[in-house]
Coordinates of C-alpha atoms in Angstrom, one line a residue:
X1 CA 19.7 -22.6 -9.3
X2 CA 16.1 -22.8 -8.4
X3 CA 15.9 -24.0 -4.7
X4 CA 12.2 -23.8 -4.3
X5 CA 10.5 -26.9 -3.0
X6 CA 8.3 -28.4 -5.7
X7 CA 5.0 -29.8 -4.6
X8 CA 4.0 -33.1 -6.3
X9 CA 1.1 -33.5 -8.7
X10 CA -2.2 -34.1 -7.0
X11 CA -2.4 -37.7 -8.2
X12 CA 1.1 -38.3 -6.9
X13 CA 0.2 -36.8 -3.6
X14 CA -3.0 -38.9 -3.3
X15 CA -1.1 -42.1 -4.2
X16 CA 1.6 -41.3 -1.6
X17 CA -1.1 -41.0 1.1
X18 CA -2.6 -44.3 0.0
X19 CA 0.8 -45.9 0.4
X20 CA 1.3 -44.3 3.9
X21 CA -2.1 -45.5 5.0
X22 CA -1.4 -49.0 3.8
X23 CA 1.9 -49.1 5.8
X24 CA -0.1 -48.0 8.9
X25 CA -2.3 -51.0 8.6
X26 CA 0.7 -53.1 9.3
X27 CA 1.8 -51.0 12.3
X28 CA -1.4 -49.7 14.0
X29 CA -3.4 -52.4 15.8
X30 CA -6.6 -53.3 14.1
X31 CA -9.8 -52.8 16.1
X32 CA -13.4 -51.9 16.0
X33 CA -16.4 -50.6 17.9
X34 CA -19.8 -52.3 18.2
X35 CA -22.3 -50.3 16.1
X36 CA -25.9 -49.6 16.9
X37 CA -28.0 -51.7 14.4
X38 CA -31.1 -49.6 14.7
X39 CA -29.5 -46.3 13.7
X40 CA -30.2 -44.8 10.3
X41 CA -26.5 -44.7 9.8
X42 CA -24.0 -47.0 11.6
X43 CA -23.3 -45.4 15.0
X44 CA -20.4 -46.6 17.2
X45 CA -21.2 -47.5 20.8
X46 CA -18.8 -45.8 23.2
X47 CA -16.9 -48.2 25.4
X48 CA -17.2 -51.2 23.1
X49 CA -13.9 -50.9 21.3
X50 CA -11.9 -54.1 21.0
X51 CA -8.8 -55.1 19.2
X52 CA -9.1 -57.7 16.5
X53 CA -6.4 -60.0 15.0
X54 CA -4.9 -58.7 11.8
X55 CA -4.6 -62.3 10.5
X56 CA -7.2 -64.9 11.2
X57 CA -6.6 -68.5 10.1
X58 CA -9.0 -71.5 9.9
X59 CA -7.6 -74.9 9.2
X60 CA -4.3 -73.4 8.1
X61 CA -6.1 -71.1 5.6
X62 CA -6.1 -67.3 6.0
X63 CA -9.7 -66.1 6.2
X64 CA -9.0 -62.5 7.1
X65 CA -5.9 -60.3 6.7
X66 CA -6.4 -56.6 7.5
X67 CA -2.9 -55.7 6.4
X68 CA -3.0 -53.8 3.1
X69 CA -0.3 -54.7 0.6
X70 CA 0.3 -54.1 -3.1
X71 CA -3.1 -55.3 -4.0
X72 CA -4.8 -53.0 -1.5
X73 CA -2.8 -50.0 -2.8
X74 CA -3.5 -50.7 -6.5
X75 CA -7.2 -51.5 -6.1
X76 CA -7.8 -48.5 -3.8
X77 CA -8.5 -46.1 -6.8
X78 CA -11.0 -48.5 -8.2
X79 CA -12.6 -49.3 -4.8
X80 CA -12.6 -45.7 -3.9
X81 CA -14.4 -44.8 -7.2
X82 CA -17.0 -47.4 -6.5
X83 CA -17.5 -46.1 -3.0
X84 CA -17.8 -42.5 -4.3
X85 CA -19.7 -43.5 -7.5
X86 CA -22.6 -41.1 -6.7
X87 CA -20.3 -38.1 -6.4
X88 CA -18.2 -39.2 -9.4
X89 CA -21.3 -39.6 -11.6
X90 CA -22.8 -36.3 -10.3
X91 CA -19.7 -34.4 -11.3
X92 CA -19.5 -36.1 -14.8
X93 CA -23.2 -35.3 -15.4
X94 CA -22.7 -31.7 -14.3
X95 CA -19.8 -31.4 -16.7
X96 CA -21.9 -32.7 -19.6
X97 CA -24.8 -30.5 -18.7
X98 CA -22.7 -27.4 -18.6
X99 CA -21.1 -28.5 -21.8
X100 CA -24.5 -28.0 -23.5
X101 CA -25.2 -24.7 -21.7
X102 CA -21.8 -23.4 -22.6
X103 CA -22.3 -24.3 -26.2
X104 CA -25.2 -21.8 -26.4
X105 CA -22.9 -19.0 -25.3
X106 CA -25.4 -18.0 -22.6
X107 CA -22.9 -17.9 -19.7
X108 CA -20.5 -15.7 -21.6
X109 CA -23.3 -13.4 -22.7
X110 CA -24.7 -13.2 -19.2
X111 CA -21.2 -12.6 -17.8
X112 CA -20.7 -9.8 -20.4
X113 CA -24.0 -8.2 -19.3
X114 CA -23.1 -8.4 -15.6
X115 CA -19.7 -6.8 -16.4
X116 CA -21.5 -3.9 -18.0
X117 CA -24.0 -3.5 -15.1
X118 CA -21.3 -3.6 -12.4
X119 CA -18.8 -1.4 -14.2
X120 CA -16.8 0.3 -11.3
X121 CA -18.6 -1.9 -8.7
X122 CA -17.0 -5.2 -9.3
X123 CA -15.8 -5.7 -5.7
X124 CA -19.4 -5.8 -4.5
X125 CA -20.0 -9.2 -6.1
X126 CA -17.7 -10.8 -3.5
X127 CA -19.6 -10.0 -0.2
X128 CA -23.0 -10.4 -1.7
X129 CA -22.3 -13.8 -3.3
X130 CA -20.3 -15.1 -0.4
X131 CA -23.0 -14.2 2.1
X132 CA -25.7 -16.0 -0.1
X133 CA -23.5 -19.2 -0.3
X134 CA -22.7 -19.0 3.4
X135 CA -26.4 -18.8 4.3
X136 CA -27.0 -21.9 2.2
X137 CA -24.2 -23.7 4.0
X138 CA -25.1 -22.7 7.5
X139 CA -28.8 -23.5 7.1
X140 CA -28.9 -26.6 5.0
X141 CA -25.3 -27.7 4.5
X142 CA -24.8 -26.6 0.9
X143 CA -21.8 -28.3 -0.5
X144 CA -22.1 -30.5 -3.6
X145 CA -24.9 -28.2 -4.7
X146 CA -22.4 -25.3 -5.3
X147 CA -20.4 -27.2 -7.9
X148 CA -22.3 -25.9 -10.9
X149 CA -21.7 -22.3 -9.9
X150 CA -17.9 -22.5 -10.6
X151 CA -18.6 -22.4 -14.3
X152 CA -20.4 -19.1 -13.8
X153 CA -18.3 -17.2 -11.2
X154 CA -14.9 -18.1 -12.5
X155 CA -15.5 -16.5 -16.0
X156 CA -17.4 -13.7 -14.3
X157 CA -14.5 -12.7 -12.0
X158 CA -11.8 -13.3 -14.7
X159 CA -13.8 -10.9 -17.0
X160 CA -13.7 -8.3 -14.3
X161 CA -9.9 -8.5 -14.0
X162 CA -9.5 -11.0 -11.1
X163 CA -8.0 -14.5 -11.3
X164 CA -9.7 -17.9 -11.2
X165 CA -8.8 -18.4 -7.6
X166 CA -11.0 -15.4 -6.7
X167 CA -14.0 -17.0 -8.4
X168 CA -13.4 -20.3 -6.7
X169 CA -12.9 -18.8 -3.3
X170 CA -16.2 -16.8 -3.5
X171 CA -18.1 -20.1 -3.9
X172 CA -16.1 -22.6 -1.8
X173 CA -15.1 -20.3 1.0
X174 CA -18.5 -18.8 1.1
X175 CA -20.4 -22.1 1.4
X176 CA -17.8 -23.9 3.5
X177 CA -17.6 -21.0 6.0
X178 CA -21.3 -21.3 6.4
X179 CA -21.1 -25.1 6.8
X180 CA -18.3 -24.7 9.3
X181 CA -20.2 -22.1 11.4
X182 CA -23.4 -24.1 11.1
X183 CA -26.5 -22.8 12.8
X184 CA -29.1 -25.4 11.7
X185 CA -27.3 -27.6 9.1
X186 CA -29.0 -31.0 9.7
X187 CA -26.1 -32.9 8.2
X188 CA -23.5 -31.7 10.8
X189 CA -24.9 -29.9 13.9
X190 CA -28.2 -31.6 13.7
X191 CA -26.7 -35.1 13.8
X192 CA -24.0 -34.1 16.2
X193 CA -26.5 -32.7 18.8
X194 CA -28.8 -35.6 18.4
X195 CA -25.8 -38.0 18.9
X196 CA -24.7 -36.0 21.9
X197 CA -28.2 -36.2 23.4
X198 CA -28.9 -32.5 23.5
X199 CA -31.8 -30.6 21.7
X200 CA -31.0 -29.8 18.1
X201 CA -32.1 -26.2 18.5
X202 CA -30.0 -25.5 21.6
X203 CA -27.3 -22.9 21.4
X204 CA -28.5 -21.5 18.1
X205 CA -28.2 -17.8 19.2
X206 CA -24.5 -18.2 20.0
X207 CA -24.1 -20.1 16.7
X208 CA -25.6 -17.2 14.7
X209 CA -23.1 -14.8 16.3
X210 CA -20.3 -17.2 15.4
X211 CA -21.6 -17.4 11.9
X212 CA -21.5 -13.6 11.2
X213 CA -18.0 -13.3 12.7
X214 CA -16.8 -16.2 10.6
X215 CA -18.3 -15.1 7.3
X216 CA -17.0 -11.5 7.9
X217 CA -13.5 -12.8 8.2
X218 CA -13.7 -14.9 5.1
X219 CA -15.3 -12.1 3.0
X220 CA -12.6 -9.6 4.1
X221 CA -9.9 -12.1 3.2
X222 CA -11.2 -12.8 -0.3
X223 CA -11.7 -9.0 -0.9
X224 CA -8.2 -8.3 0.2
X225 CA -6.8 -11.1 -2.1
X226 CA -9.0 -9.9 -5.0
X227 CA -7.9 -6.3 -4.8
X228 CA -4.3 -7.4 -4.5
X229 CA -4.2 -9.6 -7.6
X230 CA -6.3 -7.1 -9.6
X231 CA -3.8 -4.3 -9.0
X232 CA -0.9 -6.6 -9.7
X233 CA -1.9 -9.8 -11.6
X234 CA 1.6 -11.2 -11.3
X235 CA 1.0 -11.6 -7.5
X236 CA -1.5 -14.3 -8.3
X237 CA -0.1 -17.9 -8.0
X238 CA -2.4 -18.6 -10.9
X239 CA -0.9 -16.0 -13.2
X240 CA 0.7 -18.3 -15.7
X241 CA -2.0 -21.0 -15.5
X242 CA -4.8 -18.5 -16.0
X243 CA -3.4 -17.5 -19.4
X244 CA -4.7 -20.9 -20.5
X245 CA -7.7 -20.9 -18.2
X246 CA -9.0 -17.8 -19.9
X247 CA -9.3 -19.7 -23.2
X248 CA -11.2 -22.4 -21.5
X249 CA -13.6 -20.4 -19.2
X250 CA -14.2 -17.4 -21.4
X251 CA -14.4 -19.5 -24.6
X252 CA -12.8 -16.6 -26.5
X253 CA -9.4 -15.4 -27.6
X254 CA -10.2 -12.0 -26.2
X255 CA -12.3 -10.5 -23.4
X256 CA -14.6 -8.8 -25.8
X257 CA -18.1 -8.1 -24.6
X258 CA -20.6 -10.6 -26.2
X259 CA -24.0 -9.3 -27.4
X260 CA -26.9 -10.5 -25.2
X261 CA -29.5 -12.2 -27.4
X262 CA -33.1 -13.1 -26.7
X263 CA -32.3 -16.9 -26.4
X264 CA -29.5 -16.2 -23.9
X265 CA -32.1 -14.5 -21.6
X266 CA -34.5 -17.5 -21.9
X267 CA -31.8 -20.0 -21.2
X268 CA -30.6 -18.1 -18.2
X269 CA -34.1 -17.7 -16.9
X270 CA -34.5 -21.4 -17.2
X271 CA -31.3 -21.9 -15.3
X272 CA -32.4 -19.6 -12.5
X273 CA -35.8 -21.3 -12.3
X274 CA -34.0 -24.7 -12.1
X275 CA -31.7 -23.5 -9.3
X276 CA -34.7 -22.2 -7.4
X277 CA -36.5 -25.5 -7.8
X278 CA -33.4 -27.3 -6.7
X279 CA -33.1 -25.2 -3.6
X280 CA -36.8 -25.9 -2.7
X281 CA -36.2 -29.7 -3.3
X282 CA -33.1 -29.7 -1.1
X283 CA -34.7 -27.8 1.7
X284 CA -38.3 -29.1 1.7
X285 CA -38.2 -32.5 -0.1
X286 CA -34.8 -33.9 1.2
X287 CA -33.2 -34.0 -2.3
X288 CA -29.6 -35.0 -2.7
X289 CA -27.3 -35.3 -5.6
X290 CA -29.4 -37.8 -7.5
X291 CA -32.3 -35.3 -7.8
X292 CA -29.9 -32.4 -8.3
X293 CA -28.4 -34.3 -11.3
X294 CA -31.9 -34.6 -12.6
X295 CA -32.4 -30.8 -12.3
X296 CA -29.2 -29.9 -14.2
X297 CA -29.9 -32.4 -16.9
X298 CA -33.3 -30.8 -17.3
X299 CA -31.7 -27.4 -17.5
X300 CA -29.2 -28.5 -20.1
X301 CA -31.9 -30.1 -22.3
X302 CA -34.0 -27.0 -22.0
X303 CA -31.0 -24.9 -23.1
X304 CA -30.3 -27.2 -26.0
X305 CA -33.9 -27.1 -27.2
X306 CA -33.9 -23.3 -27.1
X307 CA -30.6 -23.3 -28.9
X308 CA -32.1 -25.5 -31.7
X309 CA -35.1 -23.2 -32.0
X310 CA -32.8 -20.2 -32.2
X311 CA -30.8 -22.0 -34.9
X312 CA -27.5 -21.9 -33.1
X313 CA -27.1 -25.7 -32.6
X314 CA -28.3 -29.1 -33.8
X315 CA -29.1 -32.3 -31.9
X316 CA -25.6 -33.6 -32.9
X317 CA -24.1 -30.4 -31.4
X318 CA -25.9 -31.1 -28.2
X319 CA -24.6 -34.6 -27.9
X320 CA -21.1 -33.6 -28.8
X321 CA -21.2 -30.7 -26.3
X322 CA -22.3 -33.1 -23.6
X323 CA -19.4 -35.4 -24.2
X324 CA -16.9 -32.6 -24.4
X325 CA -18.2 -31.3 -21.1
X326 CA -17.7 -34.7 -19.5
X327 CA -14.1 -34.7 -20.9
X328 CA -13.4 -31.4 -19.2
X329 CA -14.5 -32.7 -15.9
X330 CA -13.0 -36.2 -16.1
X331 CA -9.9 -35.4 -14.1
X332 CA -12.0 -34.1 -11.2
X333 CA -14.0 -37.3 -11.2
X334 CA -10.8 -39.4 -11.1
X335 CA -9.4 -37.4 -8.2
X336 CA -12.6 -37.9 -6.2
X337 CA -12.4 -41.7 -6.6
X338 CA -8.7 -41.9 -5.7
X339 CA -9.2 -39.6 -2.7
X340 CA -11.9 -41.9 -1.4
X341 CA -9.5 -44.8 -1.9
X342 CA -7.4 -43.5 1.0
X343 CA -10.4 -44.1 3.3
X344 CA -11.1 -47.5 1.8
X345 CA -7.5 -48.7 2.7
X346 CA -7.9 -47.4 6.3
X347 CA -11.3 -49.1 6.6
X348 CA -10.2 -52.4 5.1
X349 CA -7.2 -52.3 7.5
X350 CA -9.6 -51.7 10.5
X351 CA -7.4 -49.0 11.9
X352 CA -9.8 -46.0 11.9
X353 CA -11.6 -47.1 15.0
X354 CA -8.2 -47.8 16.7
X355 CA -7.1 -44.2 15.9
X356 CA -10.3 -42.7 17.2
X357 CA -10.2 -44.8 20.4
X358 CA -6.6 -43.7 21.1
X359 CA -7.3 -40.1 20.6
X360 CA -10.4 -40.2 22.8
X361 CA -8.4 -41.8 25.6
X362 CA -5.7 -39.1 25.3
X363 CA -8.2 -36.3 25.7
X364 CA -9.7 -37.7 28.9
X365 CA -8.8 -36.0 32.2
X366 CA -7.3 -32.8 30.8
X367 CA -8.1 -29.2 32.1
X368 CA -11.1 -27.7 30.4
X369 CA -9.3 -25.2 28.1
X370 CA -6.7 -27.7 27.1
X371 CA -9.4 -30.3 26.6
X372 CA -11.5 -28.1 24.3
X373 CA -8.5 -27.0 22.2
X374 CA -7.1 -30.5 21.8
X375 CA -10.6 -31.7 21.0
X376 CA -10.8 -29.1 18.2
X377 CA -7.4 -30.3 17.0
X378 CA -8.4 -34.0 17.1
X379 CA -11.7 -33.3 15.3
X380 CA -9.7 -31.5 12.6
X381 CA -7.4 -34.5 12.2
X382 CA -10.3 -37.0 12.2
X383 CA -11.8 -35.1 9.3
X384 CA -8.9 -36.2 7.1
X385 CA -10.0 -39.8 7.7
X386 CA -13.7 -39.2 7.9
X387 CA -14.6 -36.5 5.3
X388 CA -18.3 -36.8 5.8
X389 CA -19.8 -34.4 8.3
X390 CA -22.6 -36.7 9.2
X391 CA -20.4 -39.7 9.5
X392 CA -17.9 -37.8 11.7
X393 CA -20.7 -36.6 13.9
X394 CA -22.1 -40.1 14.3
X395 CA -18.7 -41.6 14.9
X396 CA -17.1 -39.1 17.4
X397 CA -20.0 -37.7 19.4
X398 CA -20.8 -40.9 21.3
X399 CA -17.1 -40.9 22.3
X400 CA -16.4 -37.2 22.9
X401 CA -19.6 -36.3 24.6
X402 CA -19.0 -38.6 27.6
X403 CA -15.5 -37.3 27.8
X404 CA -16.9 -33.8 28.2
X405 CA -19.0 -35.1 31.1
X406 CA -15.8 -36.4 32.8
X407 CA -14.0 -33.1 32.7
X408 CA -17.2 -31.1 33.3
X409 CA -17.4 -29.5 29.8
X410 CA -20.9 -29.0 28.5
X411 CA -21.9 -31.1 25.5
X412 CA -22.8 -28.0 23.5
X413 CA -19.1 -27.1 23.6
X414 CA -18.2 -30.6 22.5
X415 CA -20.5 -30.2 19.5
X416 CA -18.9 -26.8 18.7
X417 CA -15.4 -28.4 18.7
X418 CA -16.7 -31.0 16.3
X419 CA -18.3 -28.6 13.9
X420 CA -15.3 -26.4 13.6
X421 CA -12.7 -29.2 13.5
X422 CA -14.8 -31.0 10.8
X423 CA -15.6 -27.9 8.8
X424 CA -12.1 -26.5 8.7
X425 CA -10.8 -29.8 7.5
X426 CA -13.0 -29.3 4.4
X427 CA -11.0 -26.2 3.5
X428 CA -7.6 -28.0 3.0
X429 CA -7.8 -31.8 3.1
X430 CA -7.4 -33.7 -0.2
X431 CA -9.7 -36.4 1.0
X432 CA -12.6 -33.9 0.6
X433 CA -14.4 -34.9 -2.6
X434 CA -16.2 -31.6 -3.0
X435 CA -13.0 -29.6 -2.6
X436 CA -11.1 -31.7 -5.1
X437 CA -14.1 -31.6 -7.5
X438 CA -14.2 -27.8 -7.2
X439 CA -10.5 -27.5 -7.9
X440 CA -10.7 -29.9 -10.8
X441 CA -13.6 -27.9 -12.3
X442 CA -11.7 -24.6 -11.7
X443 CA -8.5 -26.0 -13.1
X444 CA -6.7 -24.9 -9.9
X445 CA -3.8 -27.1 -8.7
X446 CA -4.2 -28.2 -5.1
X447 CA -0.9 -26.8 -4.0
X448 CA -1.9 -23.3 -5.3
X449 CA -5.1 -23.5 -3.4
X450 CA -3.4 -24.6 -0.2
X451 CA -0.8 -21.8 -0.5
X452 CA -3.5 -19.1 -0.6
X453 CA -6.1 -20.5 1.8
X454 CA -3.9 -22.0 4.5
X455 CA -3.3 -18.6 6.3
X456 CA -7.1 -18.0 6.4
X457 CA -7.6 -21.5 7.8
X458 CA -5.1 -20.9 10.6
X459 CA -6.9 -17.6 11.6
X460 CA -10.3 -19.3 11.5
X461 CA -8.9 -22.2 13.6
X462 CA -7.7 -19.8 16.3
X463 CA -11.0 -18.0 16.2
X464 CA -12.8 -21.3 16.7
X465 CA -10.6 -22.0 19.7
X466 CA -11.8 -18.6 21.1
X467 CA -15.4 -19.7 20.5
X468 CA -14.8 -22.8 22.6
X469 CA -13.3 -20.7 25.4
X470 CA -16.4 -18.4 25.3
X471 CA -18.6 -21.5 25.3
X472 CA -17.0 -22.7 28.5
X473 CA -18.2 -19.4 30.1
X474 CA -21.7 -19.5 28.5
X475 CA -22.4 -23.1 29.4
X476 CA -20.7 -23.7 32.7
X477 CA -20.9 -27.2 34.3
X478 CA -20.8 -27.3 38.1

């Protein structure tokens, strides 16, 4: 008899969390902070928390009820999709764009060429690529921008004898390790330090040291995993699933090397130019997913036009490929919307501010080491409810920074606790839209991802706790 515990389907898991959150809206007191009106984003004002009535009546008519019932549960997926419509549409448009690019065969041809070039050196792809993604994460918060690369790296690594998890980890762990060990990422450390009232450039030397330690650990972990599954593919939790994934990602019944044609080169050059232009726009022009969607639509149209010139596709083929690409990515878009629905239920129930206020009060008055470690733990937990790095910084720093003053912990250490707690949550929490999108694109079940990545997260969490201890020594408060 099989006694192994079966993890529920991702959608079942998310719906279960929505139900639990709705139950909490009946148990946890509702409350709210006052928010600064002149802030670019709503910023809670420390010390202004107050409880509010769950039910407010006027002339015998209920005008407000924060308790979330059946209606709140069943409308959460819709409301969550509306709240996350930018990310949902971004993912769908990317799927369609890559549908056109994939139809030209350029990715497979490029993968084949790289396989030939790196014969006997396949393992070098991992550290080089992860470092590049990590630099993008630590400097400018690269997250959603990495989504298109899954359609390149997964077939690349599978062609080299690794599994789909290896390809996904190169991208997600690379970028997210950089985001977690942020040096100048304006969306996390920048907002956090500004909210904490300290210079944005302060502590950057120590943060660069942390970054190189962190990315080294992640690279070694992925290389260890990759070597392990290549030597014995059955050790991969994706072994059975990847039999089908190969048909999807490699677009071929075999792993035969595809001839590299002139139009493949032009299409890939257009892709590289588009990626470079996108990086410039994100870094210098403040672009976000709207403009990034524009870039990838442009790349796909360029690929389609070259394909028509080469005689390998027609206008109808382009349109059909776009629709097929959207179909492939539809599940990922649905998961993103449902995951955001969890937060909608908590927000409508007005329990997020209550939870944050209670946690902040619990941390007050503890010894320094205990305070920083628990602060890290709290920030990790908060990230489940507040998946946005910038929102979590704006929400928690006005509360946590003054607490640091009370126990004589420098605000730089408070920011460090935030960035690691927030960043590590992105590795494992299903409320993270980018993570769920990445897994959807990669066709990797959430439970398989969690099984492999969780040990790394535990190690990185402990290392972060050590960083906080060192920070207490580097930034003493008399």
